[in-house]
Amino acid sequence: MERPVHFGKWFGQLMGLAHTLIIRHQKKRISNKEINERPRFRLCSFCFDTRVFVFSTDPKPSPLLLSCKLKTLGTPTTQSPLLIYSDPMGAYKYVSELWRKKQSDVMRFLQRVRCWEYRQHPSIVRVTHPTRPDKARRLGYKAKQGYVVYRVRVRRGGRKRPVPKGIVYGKPTNQGVTQLKFQRSKRSVAEERAGRKLGGLRVLNSYWINEDSTYKYFEVILVDVAHNAIRNDPRINWLCNPVHKHRELRGLTSAGKKYRGLRGRGHLHHKARPSRRANWKRNNTLSLRRYR
Protein backbone atom coordinates (compact mmCIF):
# COMPACT_ATOMS: atom_id res chain seq x y z
CA MET A 1 0.00 0.00 0.00
CA GLU A 2 1.25 3.49 -0.79
CA ARG A 3 2.38 5.76 2.00
CA PRO A 4 -0.58 7.88 3.16
CA VAL A 5 -0.62 11.63 3.12
CA HIS A 6 -0.08 13.33 6.45
CA PHE A 7 -3.57 14.64 7.19
CA GLY A 8 -2.74 15.21 10.85
CA LYS A 9 -2.86 18.98 11.17
CA TRP A 10 -5.75 19.41 8.72
CA PHE A 11 -7.71 16.67 10.39
CA GLY A 12 -7.04 18.06 13.84
CA GLN A 13 -8.54 21.38 12.81
CA LEU A 14 -11.47 19.64 11.16
CA MET A 15 -12.23 17.63 14.27
CA GLY A 16 -11.78 20.57 16.59
CA LEU A 17 -8.78 18.95 18.25
CA ALA A 18 -6.31 21.37 19.74
CA HIS A 19 -3.27 19.27 18.88
CA THR A 20 -1.62 18.19 15.68
CA LEU A 21 -1.81 14.44 15.22
CA ILE A 22 0.69 12.02 13.78
CA ILE A 23 -0.11 9.03 11.59
CA ARG A 24 1.03 5.65 12.89
CA HIS A 25 0.47 2.18 11.41
CA GLN A 26 0.27 -1.37 12.63
CA LYS A 27 -1.29 -4.56 11.40
CA LYS A 28 -2.89 -5.49 14.73
CA ARG A 29 -6.65 -5.06 14.85
CA ILE A 30 -8.47 -3.31 17.63
CA SER A 31 -11.70 -4.88 18.78
CA ASN A 32 -14.87 -2.95 19.54
CA LYS A 33 -14.47 -3.90 23.19
CA GLU A 34 -11.06 -2.22 23.34
CA ILE A 35 -12.47 0.87 21.64
CA ASN A 36 -15.28 1.12 24.18
CA GLU A 37 -12.89 0.62 27.10
CA ARG A 38 -10.60 3.46 26.01
CA PRO A 39 -12.39 6.80 26.31
CA ARG A 40 -9.69 8.65 24.40
CA PHE A 41 -10.64 6.87 21.17
CA ARG A 42 -12.93 8.91 18.94
CA LEU A 43 -14.93 7.88 15.92
CA CYS A 44 -15.07 10.20 12.96
CA SER A 45 -17.24 9.92 9.87
CA PHE A 46 -14.36 10.52 7.46
CA CYS A 47 -11.99 8.03 5.91
CA PHE A 48 -9.37 8.56 3.22
CA ASP A 49 -8.51 4.92 2.71
CA THR A 50 -9.70 1.41 3.34
CA ARG A 51 -7.46 1.25 6.37
CA VAL A 52 -7.98 2.79 9.76
CA PHE A 53 -5.29 5.26 10.71
CA VAL A 54 -4.66 6.00 14.34
CA PHE A 55 -3.43 9.52 14.88
CA SER A 56 -1.33 9.43 18.02
CA THR A 57 0.75 12.10 19.71
CA ASP A 58 2.25 9.67 22.18
CA PRO A 59 5.98 9.19 21.32
CA LYS A 60 5.76 5.53 22.40
CA PRO A 61 2.11 4.51 22.12
CA SER A 62 0.90 1.10 23.08
CA PRO A 63 0.68 -1.39 20.17
CA LEU A 64 -3.03 -1.76 20.91
CA LEU A 65 -3.52 1.90 20.09
CA LEU A 66 -1.93 1.56 16.67
CA SER A 67 -3.98 0.71 13.73
CA CYS A 68 -6.06 -1.97 12.16
CA LYS A 69 -7.82 -2.61 8.87
CA LEU A 70 -11.26 -1.37 8.11
CA LYS A 71 -13.72 -3.61 6.29
CA THR A 72 -14.74 -1.25 3.54
CA LEU A 73 -14.65 -1.88 -0.16
CA GLY A 74 -14.29 0.52 -3.03
CA THR A 75 -13.68 4.22 -2.64
CA PRO A 76 -13.88 5.80 0.80
CA THR A 77 -17.19 7.25 1.79
CA THR A 78 -18.41 9.43 4.59
CA GLN A 79 -19.94 6.32 6.15
CA SER A 80 -16.50 4.82 6.79
CA PRO A 81 -15.52 5.48 10.39
CA LEU A 82 -12.01 6.71 11.14
CA LEU A 83 -10.50 5.86 14.48
CA ILE A 84 -8.67 8.74 16.07
CA TYR A 85 -6.63 8.67 19.25
CA SER A 86 -6.01 12.20 20.46
CA ASP A 87 -3.88 12.87 23.48
CA PRO A 88 -2.96 16.33 24.76
CA MET A 89 0.38 17.47 23.40
CA GLY A 90 1.72 20.81 24.53
CA ALA A 91 3.68 23.34 22.52
CA TYR A 92 6.98 22.39 24.16
CA LYS A 93 6.59 18.87 22.84
CA TYR A 94 6.68 20.19 19.29
CA VAL A 95 9.72 22.33 20.09
CA SER A 96 11.43 19.30 21.57
CA GLU A 97 10.70 17.25 18.45
CA LEU A 98 12.24 19.97 16.29
CA TRP A 99 15.46 19.92 18.31
CA ARG A 100 15.61 16.14 18.07
CA LYS A 101 15.87 16.48 14.27
CA LYS A 102 18.89 18.77 14.03
CA GLN A 103 19.81 17.50 10.55
CA SER A 104 16.52 18.60 9.01
CA ASP A 105 16.63 21.36 6.41
CA VAL A 106 14.79 23.80 8.64
CA MET A 107 17.02 23.30 11.68
CA ARG A 108 20.24 23.31 9.66
CA PHE A 109 19.34 26.63 8.07
CA LEU A 110 18.15 28.11 11.35
CA GLN A 111 21.25 26.98 13.24
CA ARG A 112 23.55 28.34 10.55
CA VAL A 113 21.89 31.76 10.65
CA ARG A 114 21.91 31.83 14.44
CA CYS A 115 25.56 30.82 14.54
CA TRP A 116 26.47 33.78 12.36
CA GLU A 117 24.64 36.06 14.78
CA TYR A 118 26.36 34.51 17.80
CA ARG A 119 29.78 35.20 16.29
CA GLN A 120 29.02 38.92 16.22
CA HIS A 121 28.50 39.05 20.00
CA PRO A 122 30.92 38.76 22.92
CA SER A 123 31.84 35.38 24.35
CA ILE A 124 29.50 35.87 27.32
CA VAL A 125 26.27 37.75 26.70
CA ARG A 126 22.88 37.83 28.36
CA VAL A 127 19.86 36.68 26.34
CA THR A 128 16.32 37.86 26.94
CA HIS A 129 14.80 34.39 26.80
CA PRO A 130 16.09 30.82 26.34
CA THR A 131 16.76 29.61 22.82
CA ARG A 132 15.39 26.21 23.84
CA PRO A 133 12.51 26.96 26.23
CA ASP A 134 11.55 23.31 26.54
CA LYS A 135 15.07 22.28 27.54
CA ALA A 136 15.49 25.25 29.89
CA ARG A 137 12.28 24.44 31.75
CA ARG A 138 13.30 20.79 32.09
CA LEU A 139 16.51 21.99 33.73
CA GLY A 140 14.80 24.28 36.23
CA TYR A 141 14.30 27.59 34.43
CA LYS A 142 11.22 29.67 35.21
CA ALA A 143 10.08 32.81 33.42
CA LYS A 144 9.99 34.82 36.64
CA GLN A 145 12.07 37.37 38.47
CA GLY A 146 15.43 36.13 39.65
CA TYR A 147 16.18 33.82 36.71
CA VAL A 148 18.59 34.93 33.98
CA VAL A 149 20.10 33.16 30.98
CA TYR A 150 23.55 33.84 29.52
CA ARG A 151 25.00 32.52 26.30
CA VAL A 152 28.62 31.40 26.58
CA ARG A 153 31.03 30.65 23.76
CA VAL A 154 33.77 28.05 24.25
CA ARG A 155 36.48 27.27 21.73
CA ARG A 156 36.42 23.72 20.44
CA GLY A 157 39.33 21.33 20.24
CA GLY A 158 42.01 20.02 22.56
CA ARG A 159 43.86 21.85 25.27
CA LYS A 160 47.55 22.74 25.27
CA ARG A 161 49.51 22.39 28.46
CA PRO A 162 49.80 25.90 29.95
CA VAL A 163 53.59 26.04 30.27
CA PRO A 164 55.86 28.93 29.17
CA LYS A 165 57.52 28.37 25.77
CA GLY A 166 56.44 24.74 25.79
CA ILE A 167 59.04 23.80 28.42
CA VAL A 168 57.86 21.09 30.78
CA TYR A 169 60.21 20.53 33.69
CA GLY A 170 59.87 16.91 34.62
CA LYS A 171 60.20 13.38 33.40
CA PRO A 172 60.03 12.60 29.68
CA THR A 173 56.72 10.80 30.07
CA ASN A 174 55.12 14.11 31.01
CA GLN A 175 56.73 16.23 28.29
CA GLY A 176 53.64 16.50 26.10
CA VAL A 177 52.31 19.97 25.32
CA THR A 178 49.84 19.50 22.46
CA GLN A 179 47.28 16.81 21.71
CA LEU A 180 46.19 16.80 25.34
CA LYS A 181 42.50 16.46 26.18
CA PHE A 182 40.92 18.40 28.99
CA GLN A 183 39.25 16.15 31.55
CA ARG A 184 36.19 18.37 31.83
CA SER A 185 33.51 18.94 29.23
CA LYS A 186 33.03 22.14 27.26
CA ARG A 187 29.70 22.59 28.97
CA SER A 188 31.30 22.63 32.41
CA VAL A 189 33.86 25.15 31.14
CA ALA A 190 31.01 27.37 29.95
CA GLU A 191 29.40 27.16 33.39
CA GLU A 192 32.70 28.05 35.04
CA ARG A 193 33.24 31.13 32.89
CA ALA A 194 29.71 32.36 33.44
CA GLY A 195 30.01 31.78 37.19
CA ARG A 196 33.30 33.66 37.43
CA LYS A 197 32.01 36.63 35.45
CA LEU A 198 28.72 36.80 37.38
CA GLY A 199 29.87 36.21 40.93
CA GLY A 200 26.62 37.40 42.51
CA LEU A 201 24.55 34.77 40.73
CA ARG A 202 24.38 31.01 41.28
CA VAL A 203 24.68 28.60 38.35
CA LEU A 204 21.67 26.30 38.20
CA ASN A 205 22.25 24.35 34.97
CA SER A 206 23.20 24.67 31.31
CA TYR A 207 22.54 23.15 27.89
CA TRP A 208 23.97 23.08 24.36
CA ILE A 209 22.44 25.34 21.73
CA ASN A 210 24.80 25.51 18.75
CA GLU A 211 28.27 24.90 17.40
CA ASP A 212 30.41 25.58 14.36
CA SER A 213 33.91 24.61 13.31
CA THR A 214 35.53 26.85 15.93
CA TYR A 215 33.17 27.29 18.86
CA LYS A 216 30.50 25.58 20.89
CA TYR A 217 27.70 27.68 22.31
CA PHE A 218 25.90 26.97 25.56
CA GLU A 219 23.21 28.75 27.53
CA VAL A 220 23.72 28.87 31.28
CA ILE A 221 20.79 29.32 33.67
CA LEU A 222 21.70 31.51 36.63
CA VAL A 223 19.69 32.49 39.68
CA ASP A 224 19.83 35.69 41.74
CA VAL A 225 19.66 34.32 45.28
CA ALA A 226 19.31 37.83 46.74
CA HIS A 227 15.95 38.37 45.03
CA ASN A 228 12.89 37.97 47.22
CA ALA A 229 11.07 36.03 44.51
CA ILE A 230 13.78 33.39 44.79
CA ARG A 231 14.20 33.45 48.55
CA ASN A 232 10.45 33.00 49.09
CA ASP A 233 10.06 30.16 46.59
CA PRO A 234 10.41 26.81 48.38
CA ARG A 235 11.17 25.04 45.10
CA ILE A 236 14.37 27.01 44.45
CA ASN A 237 15.42 28.67 47.71
CA TRP A 238 17.67 25.69 48.50
CA LEU A 239 20.10 27.45 46.18
CA CYS A 240 20.30 30.37 48.63
CA ASN A 241 22.22 28.21 51.09
CA PRO A 242 25.86 29.38 51.30
CA VAL A 243 27.14 25.87 50.58
CA HIS A 244 26.05 26.38 46.96
CA LYS A 245 28.39 29.29 46.33
CA HIS A 246 30.23 28.66 43.05
CA ARG A 247 28.89 25.15 42.79
CA GLU A 248 30.01 25.13 39.15
CA LEU A 249 33.66 25.38 40.27
CA ARG A 250 33.35 22.34 42.54
CA GLY A 251 31.65 19.94 40.18
CA LEU A 252 28.23 20.14 41.83
CA THR A 253 26.17 20.99 38.76
CA SER A 254 24.79 18.38 36.40
CA ALA A 255 27.71 18.79 33.99
CA GLY A 256 30.13 18.63 36.91
CA LYS A 257 28.71 15.41 38.27
CA LYS A 258 28.91 13.89 34.81
CA TYR A 259 32.65 14.44 34.34
CA ARG A 260 33.24 13.27 37.92
CA GLY A 261 31.64 9.94 37.01
CA LEU A 262 28.70 10.28 39.40
CA ARG A 263 25.92 9.62 36.89
CA GLY A 264 25.92 5.84 37.32
CA ARG A 265 25.22 3.58 40.25
CA GLY A 266 26.06 0.06 41.27
CA HIS A 267 29.21 -2.00 41.54
CA LEU A 268 30.71 -0.51 38.38
CA HIS A 269 30.84 2.94 39.98
CA HIS A 270 32.06 2.17 43.49
CA LYS A 271 35.45 3.75 42.86
CA ALA A 272 33.89 7.07 41.83
CA ARG A 273 32.34 7.87 45.20
CA PRO A 274 32.58 10.13 47.04
CA SER A 275 35.23 11.09 44.49
CA ARG A 276 37.98 9.26 42.66
CA ARG A 277 40.71 10.82 44.78
CA ALA A 278 38.92 10.29 48.07
CA ASN A 279 38.25 6.67 47.17
CA TRP A 280 41.87 6.09 46.19
CA LYS A 281 43.10 7.76 49.35
CA ARG A 282 40.83 5.67 51.55
CA ASN A 283 41.96 2.43 49.92
CA ASN A 284 45.66 3.28 49.98
CA THR A 285 46.03 4.75 53.45
CA LEU A 286 47.13 2.57 56.33
CA SER A 287 45.46 3.72 59.53
CA LEU A 288 46.79 2.29 62.78
CA ARG A 289 45.61 3.08 66.25
CA ARG A 290 48.22 4.47 68.59
CA TYR A 291 47.63 1.83 71.25
CA ARG A 292 47.06 -1.53 69.61
XYZ file of C-alpha atoms in Angstrom:
292
model
C 0.000 0.000 0.000
C 1.245 3.487 -0.794
C 2.379 5.765 1.999
C -0.579 7.878 3.158
C -0.622 11.632 3.122
C -0.078 13.334 6.452
C -3.569 14.640 7.193
C -2.738 15.213 10.853
C -2.859 18.982 11.171
C -5.749 19.410 8.724
C -7.713 16.669 10.394
C -7.045 18.063 13.843
C -8.545 21.382 12.811
C -11.466 19.643 11.162
C -12.226 17.631 14.267
C -11.780 20.574 16.589
C -8.782 18.955 18.252
C -6.307 21.366 19.736
C -3.270 19.267 18.877
C -1.625 18.194 15.681
C -1.809 14.443 15.221
C 0.690 12.018 13.783
C -0.106 9.034 11.587
C 1.034 5.655 12.892
C 0.471 2.182 11.408
C 0.271 -1.369 12.632
C -1.292 -4.565 11.402
C -2.886 -5.491 14.729
C -6.647 -5.063 14.848
C -8.465 -3.308 17.635
C -11.702 -4.875 18.781
C -14.871 -2.952 19.545
C -14.469 -3.895 23.188
C -11.061 -2.224 23.342
C -12.473 0.866 21.642
C -15.275 1.120 24.185
C -12.890 0.619 27.097
C -10.601 3.456 26.008
C -12.393 6.805 26.313
C -9.691 8.646 24.398
C -10.640 6.875 21.167
C -12.930 8.915 18.943
C -14.926 7.879 15.918
C -15.068 10.205 12.963
C -17.236 9.921 9.866
C -14.361 10.523 7.456
C -11.989 8.033 5.910
C -9.372 8.562 3.224
C -8.514 4.920 2.708
C -9.695 1.411 3.342
C -7.458 1.251 6.375
C -7.985 2.788 9.758
C -5.294 5.257 10.713
C -4.661 6.003 14.345
C -3.434 9.522 14.880
C -1.334 9.434 18.024
C 0.750 12.102 19.714
C 2.253 9.670 22.178
C 5.982 9.189 21.317
C 5.763 5.527 22.398
C 2.114 4.508 22.120
C 0.902 1.096 23.082
C 0.676 -1.389 20.169
C -3.033 -1.761 20.915
C -3.522 1.900 20.086
C -1.929 1.558 16.668
C -3.982 0.714 13.727
C -6.062 -1.973 12.160
C -7.818 -2.605 8.875
C -11.261 -1.373 8.111
C -13.719 -3.613 6.291
C -14.737 -1.254 3.541
C -14.651 -1.875 -0.160
C -14.289 0.521 -3.032
C -13.683 4.217 -2.636
C -13.878 5.796 0.805
C -17.192 7.248 1.791
C -18.410 9.428 4.591
C -19.941 6.320 6.150
C -16.496 4.816 6.794
C -15.523 5.479 10.386
C -12.014 6.708 11.139
C -10.498 5.857 14.480
C -8.667 8.743 16.075
C -6.632 8.673 19.252
C -6.014 12.196 20.465
C -3.876 12.873 23.479
C -2.963 16.335 24.764
C 0.378 17.466 23.399
C 1.716 20.807 24.532
C 3.678 23.336 22.525
C 6.980 22.394 24.162
C 6.589 18.870 22.839
C 6.681 20.192 19.291
C 9.718 22.334 20.087
C 11.432 19.299 21.565
C 10.698 17.245 18.454
C 12.240 19.973 16.288
C 15.458 19.917 18.311
C 15.610 16.139 18.066
C 15.873 16.476 14.274
C 18.892 18.773 14.026
C 19.808 17.501 10.555
C 16.518 18.600 9.012
C 16.630 21.356 6.410
C 14.786 23.797 8.641
C 17.019 23.301 11.676
C 20.241 23.313 9.661
C 19.345 26.625 8.068
C 18.151 28.108 11.354
C 21.249 26.983 13.242
C 23.547 28.343 10.550
C 21.887 31.761 10.648
C 21.914 31.827 14.439
C 25.559 30.816 14.538
C 26.470 33.780 12.357
C 24.639 36.060 14.780
C 26.364 34.505 17.800
C 29.782 35.201 16.289
C 29.019 38.921 16.218
C 28.503 39.048 19.997
C 30.923 38.762 22.920
C 31.844 35.381 24.351
C 29.505 35.867 27.321
C 26.269 37.749 26.701
C 22.875 37.825 28.356
C 19.859 36.680 26.345
C 16.319 37.864 26.945
C 14.805 34.386 26.801
C 16.088 30.825 26.336
C 16.763 29.610 22.817
C 15.391 26.212 23.837
C 12.512 26.960 26.228
C 11.550 23.305 26.541
C 15.069 22.285 27.539
C 15.486 25.249 29.886
C 12.284 24.436 31.749
C 13.300 20.794 32.091
C 16.514 21.986 33.732
C 14.799 24.281 36.229
C 14.301 27.589 34.431
C 11.217 29.666 35.212
C 10.082 32.813 33.425
C 9.994 34.823 36.636
C 12.074 37.369 38.466
C 15.435 36.129 39.653
C 16.177 33.820 36.708
C 18.586 34.933 33.978
C 20.100 33.165 30.982
C 23.546 33.841 29.523
C 24.998 32.521 26.298
C 28.622 31.401 26.578
C 31.033 30.647 23.759
C 33.768 28.047 24.254
C 36.483 27.269 21.734
C 36.420 23.725 20.437
C 39.332 21.330 20.240
C 42.011 20.016 22.556
C 43.865 21.852 25.274
C 47.553 22.740 25.265
C 49.509 22.389 28.462
C 49.796 25.895 29.954
C 53.587 26.040 30.265
C 55.863 28.925 29.174
C 57.517 28.374 25.772
C 56.443 24.742 25.787
C 59.036 23.799 28.417
C 57.855 21.091 30.779
C 60.214 20.527 33.694
C 59.867 16.909 34.617
C 60.204 13.380 33.397
C 60.031 12.599 29.678
C 56.721 10.797 30.073
C 55.122 14.112 31.009
C 56.732 16.231 28.285
C 53.635 16.504 26.095
C 52.309 19.974 25.323
C 49.842 19.503 22.462
C 47.276 16.806 21.708
C 46.193 16.800 25.342
C 42.504 16.457 26.183
C 40.916 18.401 28.994
C 39.248 16.148 31.552
C 36.194 18.372 31.834
C 33.512 18.937 29.227
C 33.031 22.135 27.256
C 29.697 22.591 28.974
C 31.305 22.627 32.412
C 33.860 25.150 31.139
C 31.009 27.372 29.951
C 29.403 27.164 33.393
C 32.700 28.052 35.042
C 33.242 31.125 32.887
C 29.712 32.355 33.441
C 30.009 31.775 37.193
C 33.301 33.662 37.426
C 32.006 36.632 35.451
C 28.718 36.805 37.383
C 29.866 36.213 40.933
C 26.616 37.405 42.506
C 24.547 34.766 40.730
C 24.377 31.014 41.276
C 24.681 28.598 38.352
C 21.673 26.296 38.197
C 22.245 24.353 34.970
C 23.196 24.670 31.309
C 22.543 23.150 27.895
C 23.968 23.076 24.363
C 22.444 25.339 21.729
C 24.804 25.509 18.749
C 28.271 24.900 17.401
C 30.407 25.584 14.356
C 33.911 24.606 13.312
C 35.529 26.849 15.928
C 33.165 27.292 18.865
C 30.502 25.581 20.885
C 27.697 27.681 22.309
C 25.896 26.973 25.559
C 23.210 28.752 27.530
C 23.719 28.869 31.279
C 20.792 29.319 33.672
C 21.704 31.508 36.631
C 19.688 32.491 39.683
C 19.833 35.690 41.740
C 19.655 34.319 45.281
C 19.308 37.826 46.741
C 15.951 38.367 45.026
C 12.890 37.974 47.219
C 11.067 36.033 44.511
C 13.782 33.385 44.787
C 14.197 33.448 48.554
C 10.454 32.999 49.093
C 10.056 30.163 46.586
C 10.407 26.811 48.382
C 11.173 25.040 45.096
C 14.370 27.006 44.448
C 15.423 28.671 47.706
C 17.666 25.691 48.500
C 20.098 27.448 46.177
C 20.299 30.368 48.629
C 22.217 28.209 51.086
C 25.861 29.379 51.301
C 27.138 25.871 50.583
C 26.047 26.375 46.958
C 28.393 29.291 46.325
C 30.233 28.659 43.055
C 28.894 25.154 42.788
C 30.012 25.126 39.148
C 33.661 25.384 40.273
C 33.353 22.345 42.544
C 31.654 19.937 40.178
C 28.232 20.137 41.829
C 26.171 20.993 38.760
C 24.790 18.384 36.397
C 27.712 18.790 33.989
C 30.133 18.629 36.909
C 28.705 15.406 38.268
C 28.908 13.886 34.812
C 32.653 14.436 34.343
C 33.235 13.270 37.918
C 31.642 9.944 37.006
C 28.695 10.283 39.398
C 25.923 9.621 36.892
C 25.924 5.843 37.317
C 25.222 3.575 40.248
C 26.063 0.064 41.267
C 29.212 -2.000 41.536
C 30.714 -0.506 38.384
C 30.844 2.942 39.982
C 32.056 2.172 43.489
C 35.447 3.746 42.864
C 33.885 7.069 41.827
C 32.336 7.872 45.199
C 32.582 10.134 47.042
C 35.225 11.092 44.489
C 37.978 9.265 42.663
C 40.714 10.823 44.775
C 38.917 10.292 48.068
C 38.249 6.671 47.174
C 41.872 6.090 46.193
C 43.104 7.756 49.353
C 40.832 5.671 51.551
C 41.957 2.429 49.917
C 45.664 3.282 49.982
C 46.033 4.753 53.450
C 47.127 2.566 56.327
C 45.464 3.725 59.531
C 46.792 2.294 62.775
C 45.607 3.084 66.254
C 48.225 4.466 68.588
C 47.626 1.827 71.247
C 47.060 -1.534 69.607
